[in-house]
Coordinates of N, CA and C and ligand atoms in Angstrom, one line a residue:
M1 N 0.9 -1.2 0.0 CA 0.0 0.0 0.0 C 0.9 1.3 0.0
T2 N 0.5 2.3 -0.7 CA 1.2 3.5 -0.7 C 0.4 4.5 0.1
I3 N 1.0 5.1 1.1 CA 0.2 6.1 2.0 C 0.3 7.5 1.4
A4 N -0.9 8.1 1.4 CA -0.9 9.5 0.9 C -0.6 10.4 2.1
L5 N 0.6 10.9 2.1 CA 1.2 11.5 3.3 C 1.2 13.1 3.2
G6 N 0.8 13.7 4.3 CA 1.0 15.1 4.4 C 2.1 15.4 5.5
V7 N 2.9 16.3 5.3 CA 4.0 16.6 6.3 C 3.7 18.0 6.8
L8 N 3.7 18.2 8.1 CA 3.6 19.5 8.7 C 4.9 19.9 9.4
L9 N 5.4 21.1 9.1 CA 6.7 21.5 9.7 C 6.6 23.0 10.0
S10 N 7.6 23.4 10.8 CA 7.7 24.8 11.1 C 9.1 25.4 10.8
G11 N 10.1 24.5 10.6 CA 11.5 25.0 10.5 C 12.3 24.3 9.4
S12 N 13.5 23.9 9.8 CA 14.5 23.4 8.9 C 14.0 22.2 8.0
G13 N 13.2 21.3 8.5 CA 12.7 20.3 7.7 C 13.6 19.2 7.3
S14 N 14.6 18.9 8.2 CA 15.6 17.9 7.9 C 14.9 16.5 8.0
N15 N 13.9 16.4 8.9 CA 13.2 15.1 9.0 C 12.3 14.9 7.8
F16 N 11.7 16.0 7.3 CA 10.9 15.9 6.1 C 11.9 15.4 4.9
Q17 N 13.1 16.0 4.9 CA 14.0 15.6 3.8 C 14.4 14.1 3.9
A18 N 14.6 13.7 5.1 CA 15.0 12.2 5.3 C 13.8 11.3 4.8
I19 N 12.6 11.7 5.1 CA 11.4 11.0 4.6 C 11.4 11.0 3.1
A20 N 11.5 12.2 2.5 CA 11.4 12.4 1.1 C 12.5 11.6 0.4
D21 N 13.7 11.6 0.9 CA 14.8 10.9 0.3 C 14.5 9.4 0.2
R22 N 13.9 8.9 1.3 CA 13.6 7.4 1.3 C 12.4 7.1 0.3
V23 N 11.5 8.1 0.1 CA 10.5 7.9 -0.9 C 11.1 7.9 -2.3
L24 N 12.0 8.9 -2.5 CA 12.7 8.9 -3.8 C 13.5 7.7 -4.1
A25 N 14.0 7.1 -3.1 CA 14.9 5.9 -3.2 C 14.0 4.7 -3.4
G26 N 12.7 4.8 -3.3 CA 11.8 3.7 -3.5 C 11.8 2.8 -2.2
E27 N 12.2 3.3 -1.1 CA 12.3 2.5 0.1 C 11.1 2.8 1.1
L28 N 10.4 3.8 0.8 CA 9.2 4.2 1.6 C 8.0 4.4 0.7
D29 N 7.0 3.5 0.9 CA 5.8 3.5 0.0 C 4.9 4.7 0.4
A30 N 5.3 5.9 0.1 CA 4.5 7.0 0.4 C 4.5 8.0 -0.7
D31 N 3.3 8.6 -0.9 CA 3.2 9.7 -1.8 C 3.1 11.0 -1.0
I32 N 4.1 11.8 -1.0 CA 4.0 13.1 -0.2 C 3.2 14.1 -1.0
C33 N 1.9 14.1 -0.6 CA 0.9 14.9 -1.3 C 1.2 16.4 -1.1
L34 N 1.6 16.8 0.1 CA 1.6 18.2 0.5 C 2.5 18.4 1.7
V35 N 3.3 19.5 1.7 CA 4.0 19.9 2.9 C 3.5 21.2 3.3
V36 N 3.0 21.3 4.6 CA 2.4 22.5 5.1 C 3.3 23.1 6.2
S37 N 3.5 24.4 6.1 CA 4.1 25.1 7.2 C 3.2 26.2 7.8
N38 N 3.4 26.4 9.1 CA 2.7 27.6 9.6 C 3.6 28.8 9.6
K39 N 4.8 28.6 9.1 CA 5.7 29.8 9.0 C 6.2 29.9 7.6
P40 N 6.0 31.1 7.0 CA 6.3 31.3 5.6 C 7.8 31.1 5.2
D41 N 8.6 31.4 6.2 CA 10.1 31.3 5.9 C 10.7 30.0 6.4
A42 N 9.9 29.0 6.6 CA 10.5 27.7 7.0 C 11.3 27.1 5.9
Y43 N 12.5 26.7 6.2 CA 13.4 26.2 5.2 C 12.9 24.9 4.6
G44 N 12.1 24.2 5.4 CA 11.5 23.0 4.9 C 10.6 23.2 3.7
L45 N 10.0 24.3 3.6 CA 9.1 24.6 2.4 C 10.0 24.7 1.2
E46 N 11.2 25.3 1.3 CA 12.1 25.4 0.2 C 12.6 24.1 -0.2
R47 N 12.9 23.2 0.8 CA 13.4 21.8 0.5 C 12.3 21.2 -0.4
A48 N 11.0 21.3 0.0 CA 9.9 20.6 -0.7 C 9.8 21.2 -2.1
R49 N 9.9 22.5 -2.2 CA 9.7 23.1 -3.6 C 10.9 22.6 -4.5
S50 N 12.1 22.5 -3.9 CA 13.2 22.1 -4.8 C 13.0 20.6 -5.2
M51 N 12.2 19.9 -4.5 CA 12.0 18.5 -4.9 C 10.7 18.3 -5.7
G52 N 10.1 19.5 -6.0 CA 8.8 19.4 -6.8 C 7.6 18.9 -6.0
I53 N 7.7 19.0 -4.7 CA 6.6 18.5 -3.8 C 5.7 19.8 -3.5
P54 N 4.4 19.6 -3.7 CA 3.5 20.7 -3.4 C 3.6 21.3 -2.0
T55 N 3.5 22.6 -1.8 CA 3.6 23.2 -0.5 C 2.4 24.1 -0.2
A56 N 2.2 24.4 1.0 CA 1.2 25.4 1.4 C 1.7 26.0 2.7
C57 N 1.4 27.3 2.9 CA 1.7 28.0 4.1 C 0.4 28.5 4.7
I58 N 0.1 28.0 5.9 CA -1.1 28.5 6.6 C -0.6 29.1 7.9
S59 N -0.6 30.4 8.0 CA 0.0 31.1 9.2 C -1.1 31.0 10.4
H60 N -0.6 30.5 11.5 CA -1.5 30.4 12.7 C -1.9 31.8 13.1
R61 N -1.1 32.8 12.7 CA -1.4 34.2 13.1 C -2.7 34.8 12.4
D62 N -3.1 34.1 11.3 CA -4.3 34.6 10.6 C -5.5 34.0 11.2
F63 N -5.4 33.2 12.3 CA -6.6 32.6 12.9 C -6.7 33.0 14.4
P64 N -7.8 33.5 14.8 CA -7.9 33.9 16.2 C -7.9 32.7 17.2
E65 N -8.4 31.6 16.7 CA -8.5 30.4 17.6 C -7.7 29.2 17.0
R66 N -7.2 28.4 17.9 CA -6.6 27.2 17.5 C -7.5 26.3 16.6
E67 N -8.8 26.2 17.0 CA -9.7 25.3 16.2 C -9.8 25.8 14.8
T68 N -9.9 27.1 14.5 CA -10.2 27.5 13.2 C -8.9 27.3 12.3
F69 N -7.7 27.5 13.0 CA -6.5 27.2 12.3 C -6.5 25.7 11.9
D70 N -6.8 24.8 12.9 CA -6.8 23.4 12.7 C -7.8 23.0 11.6
Q71 N -8.9 23.6 11.5 CA -9.9 23.3 10.5 C -9.4 23.7 9.1
E72 N -8.7 24.8 9.0 CA -8.1 25.1 7.7 C -7.0 24.1 7.3
L73 N -6.2 23.7 8.3 CA -5.2 22.6 8.0 C -5.9 21.4 7.4
V74 N -7.0 21.0 8.1 CA -7.7 19.8 7.7 C -8.2 19.9 6.3
R75 N -8.8 21.1 6.0 CA -9.4 21.4 4.7 C -8.3 21.3 3.6
T76 N -7.2 21.9 3.9 CA -6.1 22.0 2.9 C -5.5 20.6 2.7
L77 N -5.3 19.8 3.7 CA -4.7 18.5 3.6 C -5.7 17.6 2.9
R78 N -7.0 17.7 3.2 CA -8.0 16.8 2.5 C -8.0 17.1 1.1
E79 N -8.0 18.4 0.7 CA -8.1 18.8 -0.6 C -6.9 18.2 -1.5
A80 N -5.8 18.0 -0.8 CA -4.6 17.4 -1.4 C -4.6 15.9 -1.4
G81 N -5.7 15.3 -0.8 CA -5.8 13.9 -0.8 C -5.0 13.2 0.3
V82 N -4.6 14.0 1.3 CA -3.8 13.4 2.4 C -4.6 12.5 3.3
Q83 N -4.0 11.3 3.6 CA -4.7 10.4 4.5 C -3.9 10.2 5.8
W84 N -2.6 10.3 5.8 CA -1.7 10.2 7.0 C -0.9 11.5 7.1
V85 N -0.7 11.9 8.4 CA 0.0 13.1 8.6 C 1.3 12.8 9.5
A86 N 2.4 13.3 9.0 CA 3.6 13.2 9.8 C 4.0 14.6 10.2
L87 N 4.1 14.8 11.6 CA 4.6 16.1 12.1 C 6.1 16.0 12.1
A88 N 6.7 17.0 11.6 CA 8.2 17.0 11.5 C 8.7 18.3 11.9
G89 N 8.8 18.6 13.2 CA 9.2 19.9 13.7 C 8.1 20.9 13.5
F90 N 6.8 20.4 13.8 CA 5.7 21.3 13.7 C 5.4 21.9 15.1
M91 N 5.5 23.2 15.2 CA 5.6 23.8 16.5 C 4.2 24.3 17.0
R92 N 3.1 23.6 16.7 CA 1.8 24.0 17.2 C 1.1 22.8 17.8
I93 N 0.4 23.0 18.8 CA -0.4 21.9 19.5 C -1.7 21.8 18.6
L94 N -2.0 20.5 18.3 CA -3.2 20.3 17.5 C -4.4 19.9 18.4
T95 N -5.5 20.5 18.1 CA -6.7 20.2 18.9 C -7.6 19.1 18.2
P96 N -8.7 18.7 18.9 CA -9.5 17.7 18.3 C -10.1 18.1 16.9
A97 N -10.1 19.4 16.7 CA -10.6 19.9 15.3 C -9.7 19.3 14.2
F98 N -8.4 19.0 14.6 CA -7.5 18.4 13.6 C -7.5 16.9 13.9
L99 N -7.4 16.5 15.2 CA -7.1 15.1 15.5 C -8.3 14.2 15.2
T100 N -9.5 14.7 15.4 CA -10.7 13.8 15.1 C -10.8 13.4 13.7
P101 N -10.7 14.4 12.7 CA -10.8 14.0 11.3 C -9.6 13.0 10.9
F102 N -8.5 13.2 11.5 CA -7.3 12.3 11.2 C -7.0 11.3 12.3
A103 N -8.1 10.9 13.0 CA -7.9 10.0 14.2 C -7.0 8.8 13.9
G104 N -6.0 8.6 14.7 CA -5.1 7.4 14.6 C -4.2 7.5 13.4
R105 N -4.2 8.6 12.7 CA -3.3 8.7 11.5 C -2.4 9.9 11.5
V106 N -2.0 10.3 12.7 CA -1.1 11.4 12.9 C 0.1 10.9 13.7
V107 N 1.3 11.1 13.2 CA 2.5 10.6 14.0 C 3.5 11.8 14.1
N108 N 4.3 11.7 15.1 CA 5.3 12.8 15.4 C 6.6 12.2 15.8
I109 N 7.6 13.0 15.6 CA 9.0 12.6 16.1 C 9.4 13.6 17.2
H110 N 9.9 13.1 18.3 CA 10.4 13.9 19.4 C 11.8 13.6 19.8
P111 N 12.6 14.6 20.0 CA 14.0 14.4 20.3 C 14.4 14.0 21.7
A112 N 13.7 13.0 22.3 CA 14.0 12.5 23.6 C 13.4 11.2 23.8
L113 N 13.8 10.4 24.8 CA 13.2 9.1 25.1 C 11.9 9.4 25.9
L114 N 10.8 9.6 25.3 CA 9.6 9.9 26.0 C 9.3 8.7 26.9
P115 N 8.7 8.9 28.1 CA 8.1 10.2 28.5 C 9.0 11.2 29.2
A116 N 10.4 10.9 29.1 CA 11.3 12.0 29.6 C 11.3 13.2 28.6
C117 N 11.4 14.3 29.2 CA 11.6 15.6 28.5 C 10.7 15.8 27.3
P118 N 9.4 15.9 27.6 CA 8.5 16.4 26.5 C 8.7 17.9 26.3
G119 N 8.1 18.4 25.3 CA 8.2 19.9 25.1 C 9.3 20.3 24.2
I120 N 9.5 21.6 24.1 CA 10.3 22.2 23.0 C 11.8 22.3 23.4
H121 N 12.2 22.0 24.6 CA 13.6 22.2 25.0 C 14.2 20.8 25.3
A122 N 13.8 19.8 24.6 CA 14.2 18.4 25.0 C 15.7 18.2 25.0
Q123 N 16.4 18.7 23.9 CA 17.8 18.5 23.8 C 18.6 19.2 24.9
A124 N 18.2 20.5 25.2 CA 18.9 21.2 26.2 C 18.6 20.6 27.6
Q125 N 17.4 20.2 27.8 CA 17.0 19.6 29.1 C 17.8 18.3 29.3
Q126 N 18.0 17.5 28.3 CA 18.8 16.2 28.5 C 20.2 16.6 28.7
A127 N 20.8 17.5 28.0 CA 22.2 17.9 28.2 C 22.4 18.5 29.6
E128 N 21.5 19.4 30.0 CA 21.7 20.0 31.3 C 21.5 19.1 32.5
Y129 N 20.5 18.1 32.3 CA 20.3 17.2 33.4 C 21.4 16.2 33.6
G130 N 22.2 16.0 32.5 CA 23.3 15.1 32.6 C 22.9 13.6 32.4
V131 N 21.8 13.4 31.5 CA 21.4 12.0 31.3 C 22.6 11.3 30.6
R132 N 22.7 10.0 30.7 CA 23.8 9.3 30.0 C 23.2 8.6 28.8
L133 N 21.9 8.4 28.7 CA 21.3 7.9 27.5 C 20.2 8.9 27.1
A134 N 20.4 9.4 25.9 CA 19.4 10.3 25.3 C 18.8 9.6 24.1
G135 N 17.9 10.3 23.4 CA 17.4 9.6 22.2 C 16.2 10.3 21.6
C136 N 15.5 9.5 20.8 CA 14.3 10.1 20.1 C 13.2 9.0 20.0
T137 N 12.0 9.5 19.7 CA 10.8 8.7 19.7 C 9.9 9.1 18.6
V138 N 9.4 8.1 17.9 CA 8.3 8.3 16.9 C 7.0 7.8 17.6
H139 N 6.0 8.6 17.7 CA 4.8 8.2 18.4 C 3.5 8.7 17.7
F140 N 2.4 8.0 18.0 CA 1.2 8.5 17.5 C 0.8 9.8 18.3
V141 N 0.1 10.7 17.7 CA -0.2 11.9 18.3 C -1.6 11.8 18.9
D142 N -1.7 12.3 20.2 CA -3.0 12.4 20.8 C -3.1 13.9 21.3
E143 N -4.1 14.2 22.1 CA -4.4 15.6 22.5 C -3.3 16.1 23.4
K144 N -2.6 15.3 24.1 CA -1.6 15.8 25.0 C -0.3 15.8 24.3
M145 N 0.5 16.8 24.7 CA 1.8 17.1 24.0 C 2.8 15.9 24.2
D146 N 3.3 15.4 23.1 CA 4.4 14.4 23.1 C 4.0 13.2 24.0
H147 N 2.8 12.7 23.8 CA 2.2 11.7 24.7 C 1.7 10.4 24.1
G148 N 1.4 10.4 22.9 CA 0.7 9.2 22.3 C 1.5 7.9 22.3
P149 N 0.9 6.8 21.9 CA 1.6 5.5 21.9 C 2.9 5.5 21.1
I150 N 3.9 4.8 21.6 CA 5.2 4.9 21.0 C 5.4 3.8 20.0
I151 N 5.9 4.2 18.8 CA 6.2 3.2 17.7 C 7.6 2.7 17.7
I152 N 8.6 3.6 17.8 CA 10.0 3.2 17.9 C 10.7 4.3 18.7
Q153 N 11.7 3.8 19.4 CA 12.7 4.8 20.0 C 14.1 4.4 19.7
A154 N 15.0 5.3 19.7 CA 16.4 5.1 19.5 C 17.2 5.8 20.6
A155 N 18.2 5.1 21.1 CA 19.0 5.7 22.2 C 20.4 6.1 21.6
V156 N 20.9 7.2 22.1 CA 22.3 7.6 21.8 C 22.9 8.0 23.1
P157 N 24.3 7.9 23.2 CA 24.9 8.3 24.4 C 24.9 9.8 24.6
A158 N 24.9 10.3 25.8 CA 25.1 11.7 26.1 C 26.3 11.8 27.0
F159 N 27.1 12.9 26.8 CA 28.4 13.0 27.5 C 28.4 14.3 28.3
A160 N 29.2 14.3 29.4 CA 29.2 15.5 30.2 C 29.6 16.8 29.5
T161 N 30.4 16.6 28.4 CA 30.8 17.7 27.6 C 29.7 18.2 26.6
D162 N 28.6 17.5 26.5 CA 27.6 17.8 25.5 C 26.9 19.1 25.9
N163 N 26.5 19.8 24.9 CA 25.5 20.9 25.1 C 24.3 20.6 24.2
A164 N 23.3 21.5 24.2 CA 22.1 21.2 23.4 C 22.4 20.9 22.0
D165 N 23.3 21.6 21.4 CA 23.6 21.5 20.0 C 24.3 20.2 19.7
S166 N 25.4 19.9 20.5 CA 26.1 18.6 20.1 C 25.2 17.4 20.4
L167 N 24.5 17.4 21.4 CA 23.6 16.3 21.7 C 22.4 16.3 20.7
G168 N 21.9 17.4 20.4 CA 20.8 17.5 19.4 C 21.2 17.0 18.1
A169 N 22.5 17.2 17.7 CA 22.9 16.8 16.4 C 23.0 15.2 16.4
R170 N 23.5 14.7 17.5 CA 23.6 13.2 17.6 C 22.3 12.6 17.6
I171 N 21.3 13.2 18.2 CA 19.9 12.7 18.2 C 19.3 12.8 16.8
L172 N 19.6 13.9 16.2 CA 18.9 14.2 14.9 C 19.3 13.1 13.8
E173 N 20.6 12.7 13.9 CA 21.0 11.6 12.9 C 20.1 10.4 13.1
L174 N 19.8 10.1 14.3 CA 18.9 8.9 14.5 C 17.5 9.2 14.2
E175 N 17.0 10.4 14.4 CA 15.7 10.8 14.0 C 15.5 10.5 12.5
H176 N 16.5 10.8 11.7 CA 16.4 10.6 10.3 C 16.4 9.1 9.9
R177 N 16.8 8.3 10.8 CA 16.8 6.8 10.5 C 15.4 6.3 10.9
I178 N 14.9 6.7 12.1 CA 13.8 6.0 12.7 C 12.4 6.5 12.1
Y179 N 12.4 7.8 11.7 CA 11.1 8.3 11.2 C 10.7 7.6 9.9
P180 N 11.6 7.5 8.9 CA 11.2 6.8 7.6 C 10.8 5.3 7.9
Q181 N 11.6 4.7 8.8 CA 11.3 3.3 9.2 C 9.9 3.1 9.8
A182 N 9.5 4.0 10.7 CA 8.2 3.9 11.3 C 7.1 4.1 10.2
L183 N 7.3 5.1 9.3 CA 6.3 5.3 8.3 C 6.2 4.1 7.3
Q184 N 7.3 3.5 7.1 CA 7.2 2.3 6.2 C 6.5 1.2 6.9
W185 N 6.7 1.0 8.2 CA 5.9 0.0 8.9 C 4.4 0.3 8.8
I186 N 4.0 1.6 8.8 CA 2.6 2.0 8.7 C 2.2 1.7 7.2
A187 N 3.0 2.1 6.3 CA 2.6 1.9 4.9 C 2.5 0.5 4.5
S188 N 3.2 -0.4 5.2 CA 3.1 -1.8 4.9 C 2.0 -2.5 5.8
N189 N 1.3 -1.6 6.5 CA 0.1 -2.1 7.3 C 0.5 -3.0 8.4
R190 N 1.7 -2.8 9.0 CA 2.2 -3.7 10.0 C 2.0 -3.1 11.4
V191 N 1.4 -1.9 11.5 CA 1.3 -1.3 12.9 C -0.1 -1.4 13.4
R192 N -0.2 -2.0 14.6 CA -1.5 -2.1 15.3 C -1.4 -1.5 16.7
L193 N -2.5 -1.0 17.1 CA -2.6 -0.4 18.5 C -3.3 -1.3 19.4
Q194 N -2.7 -1.6 20.6 CA -3.5 -2.3 21.7 C -3.4 -1.4 22.9
G195 N -4.4 -0.5 23.1 CA -4.3 0.4 24.1 C -3.1 1.3 23.9
R196 N -2.2 1.4 24.9 CA -1.0 2.2 24.6 C 0.1 1.5 23.9
Q197 N -0.1 0.2 23.8 CA 1.0 -0.6 23.2 C 0.9 -0.6 21.7
V198 N 2.0 -0.4 21.0 CA 2.0 -0.5 19.5 C 2.6 -1.8 19.1
I199 N 1.9 -2.6 18.4 CA 2.4 -3.9 17.9 C 2.9 -3.7 16.5
I200 N 4.1 -4.1 16.2 CA 4.6 -4.0 14.8 C 4.7 -5.5 14.3
D201 N 3.8 -5.8 13.4 CA 3.7 -7.2 13.0 C 5.1 -7.6 12.3
G202 N 5.6 -8.7 12.7 CA 6.8 -9.3 12.0 C 8.1 -8.6 12.4
A203 N 8.0 -7.6 13.3 CA 9.3 -6.9 13.7 C 10.1 -7.9 14.6
A204 N 11.4 -7.9 14.3 CA 12.2 -8.7 15.2 C 12.1 -8.1 16.6
R205 N 12.3 -9.0 17.6 CA 12.2 -8.6 19.0 C 13.6 -8.4 19.5
S206 N 14.0 -7.3 20.0 CA 15.3 -7.1 20.7 C 15.4 -8.1 21.8
A207 N 16.5 -8.7 22.0 CA 16.7 -9.7 23.1 C 16.3 -9.1 24.4
A208 N 15.5 -9.8 25.2 CA 15.1 -9.3 26.5 C 16.3 -9.0 27.4
S209 N 17.4 -9.7 27.1 CA 18.6 -9.6 27.9 C 19.5 -8.5 27.3
A210 N 19.1 -7.8 26.2 CA 20.0 -6.7 25.6 C 20.0 -5.5 26.5
W211 N 21.1 -4.9 26.7 CA 21.2 -3.7 27.5 C 22.4 -2.9 27.0
W212 N 22.5 -1.7 27.5 CA 23.6 -0.8 27.1 C 23.8 0.2 28.2
T213 N 25.1 0.4 28.5 CA 25.4 1.4 29.6 C 26.3 2.5 28.9
N214 N 26.2 3.6 29.5 CA 27.1 4.7 29.1 C 27.4 5.4 30.4
P215 N 28.7 5.5 30.8 CA 29.9 4.8 30.2 C 29.8 3.3 30.3
P216 N 30.6 2.6 29.4 CA 30.6 1.2 29.4 C 31.1 0.6 30.8
L217 N 30.6 -0.6 31.1 CA 31.1 -1.3 32.4 C 32.5 -1.6 32.2
E218 N 33.2 -1.7 33.3 CA 34.7 -2.2 33.2 C 34.8 -3.4 34.0
P219 N 35.8 -4.2 33.7 CA 36.1 -5.4 34.5 C 36.3 -5.1 35.9
P220 N 35.8 -5.8 36.9 CA 35.2 -7.1 36.7 C 33.7 -7.0 36.5
F221 N 33.1 -5.8 36.4 CA 31.7 -5.6 36.3 C 31.1 -5.9 35.0
T222 N 32.0 -6.3 34.0 CA 31.5 -6.7 32.7 C 30.9 -8.1 32.7
T223 N 31.2 -8.9 33.7 CA 30.6 -10.2 33.7 C 29.8 -10.4 35.0
Ligands
GRF301 C1 13.5 17.7 15.5 O1 14.4 17.6 16.5 C2 12.2 17.0 15.9 O2 12.4 15.9 16.7 C3 11.5 18.1 16.6 O3 11.8 19.2 15.9 C4 13.0 19.1 15.2 C5 12.7 19.3 13.8 O4 13.9 19.3 13.0 N1 10.1 17.7 16.8 P1 13.8 19.4 11.5 O5 13.0 20.6 11.1 O6 13.2 18.1 11.0 O7 15.2 19.6 11.0

C-alpha cells in the first residue's frame, strides 16, 4: 500500500528531507501529497519546492483560535488527498478539530526518550540534566503534547561535555533513521494499536537480555 502523506513542519525540515529521500529511493511507500508550514520562511518549504513537492503555508497568526487554524489545516490536507500526517518539527499543538478527522493517522517525532523531556527544549534539558542515555521517539499523536503510543525509540549516548547543539545533532541523525522506518511500517500495514502498546507485525524482537550502559562497564563488572 502507498500512503498519501502530508507533512507539517515549522522549521528546517531535515526530517521531512529524510522521509522524502527514502520515498525517492523507493524504500518508503508514500506519496508526499503536500508539505504545510505555519511559517512562511520555514526552510522545509524550500526543500519541498526544490523536490517538486506541493507546499502550502497557513499562518496560525491569521486565525484567532486554534480550532479555526486546525480546521483550515484539515481542509487543505484533505483537498490534497492526504490520509496520513507526519509532524516533522511542527511547533503547534493540535486540537480535536484536527485530530478527530485524522484520528489514529497522525505521527510525530520527538528528540528525547519519552516520557522523559516532553516539550520544546528536550535537547537542552537532556544535556543540562546530565542524562547518560538520550534519544528520540516516533509516536502517535493524541491531544496531550508528546504523549501518544510509542512506535519506535532510538538511544544515543550523552556526555558531560555535551550541550544542546552537540547532543541535538547526535539525536537528529537517529531521527532521520527511525522516522522513515516507522512510516514504512505504517505503509506496509504492520502497525496495530493495543491500548498504549504499539504492535509491529513481524518486527524482530530485541533480546530481552539486551542492554547498554554509558559509560561502558569495566572489568570485573563486565561479567
Ligand atoms: C526535530 O528535533 C524533531 O524531533 C523536533 O523538531 C526538530 C525538527 O527538526 N520535533 P527538522 O525541522 O526536521 O530539521
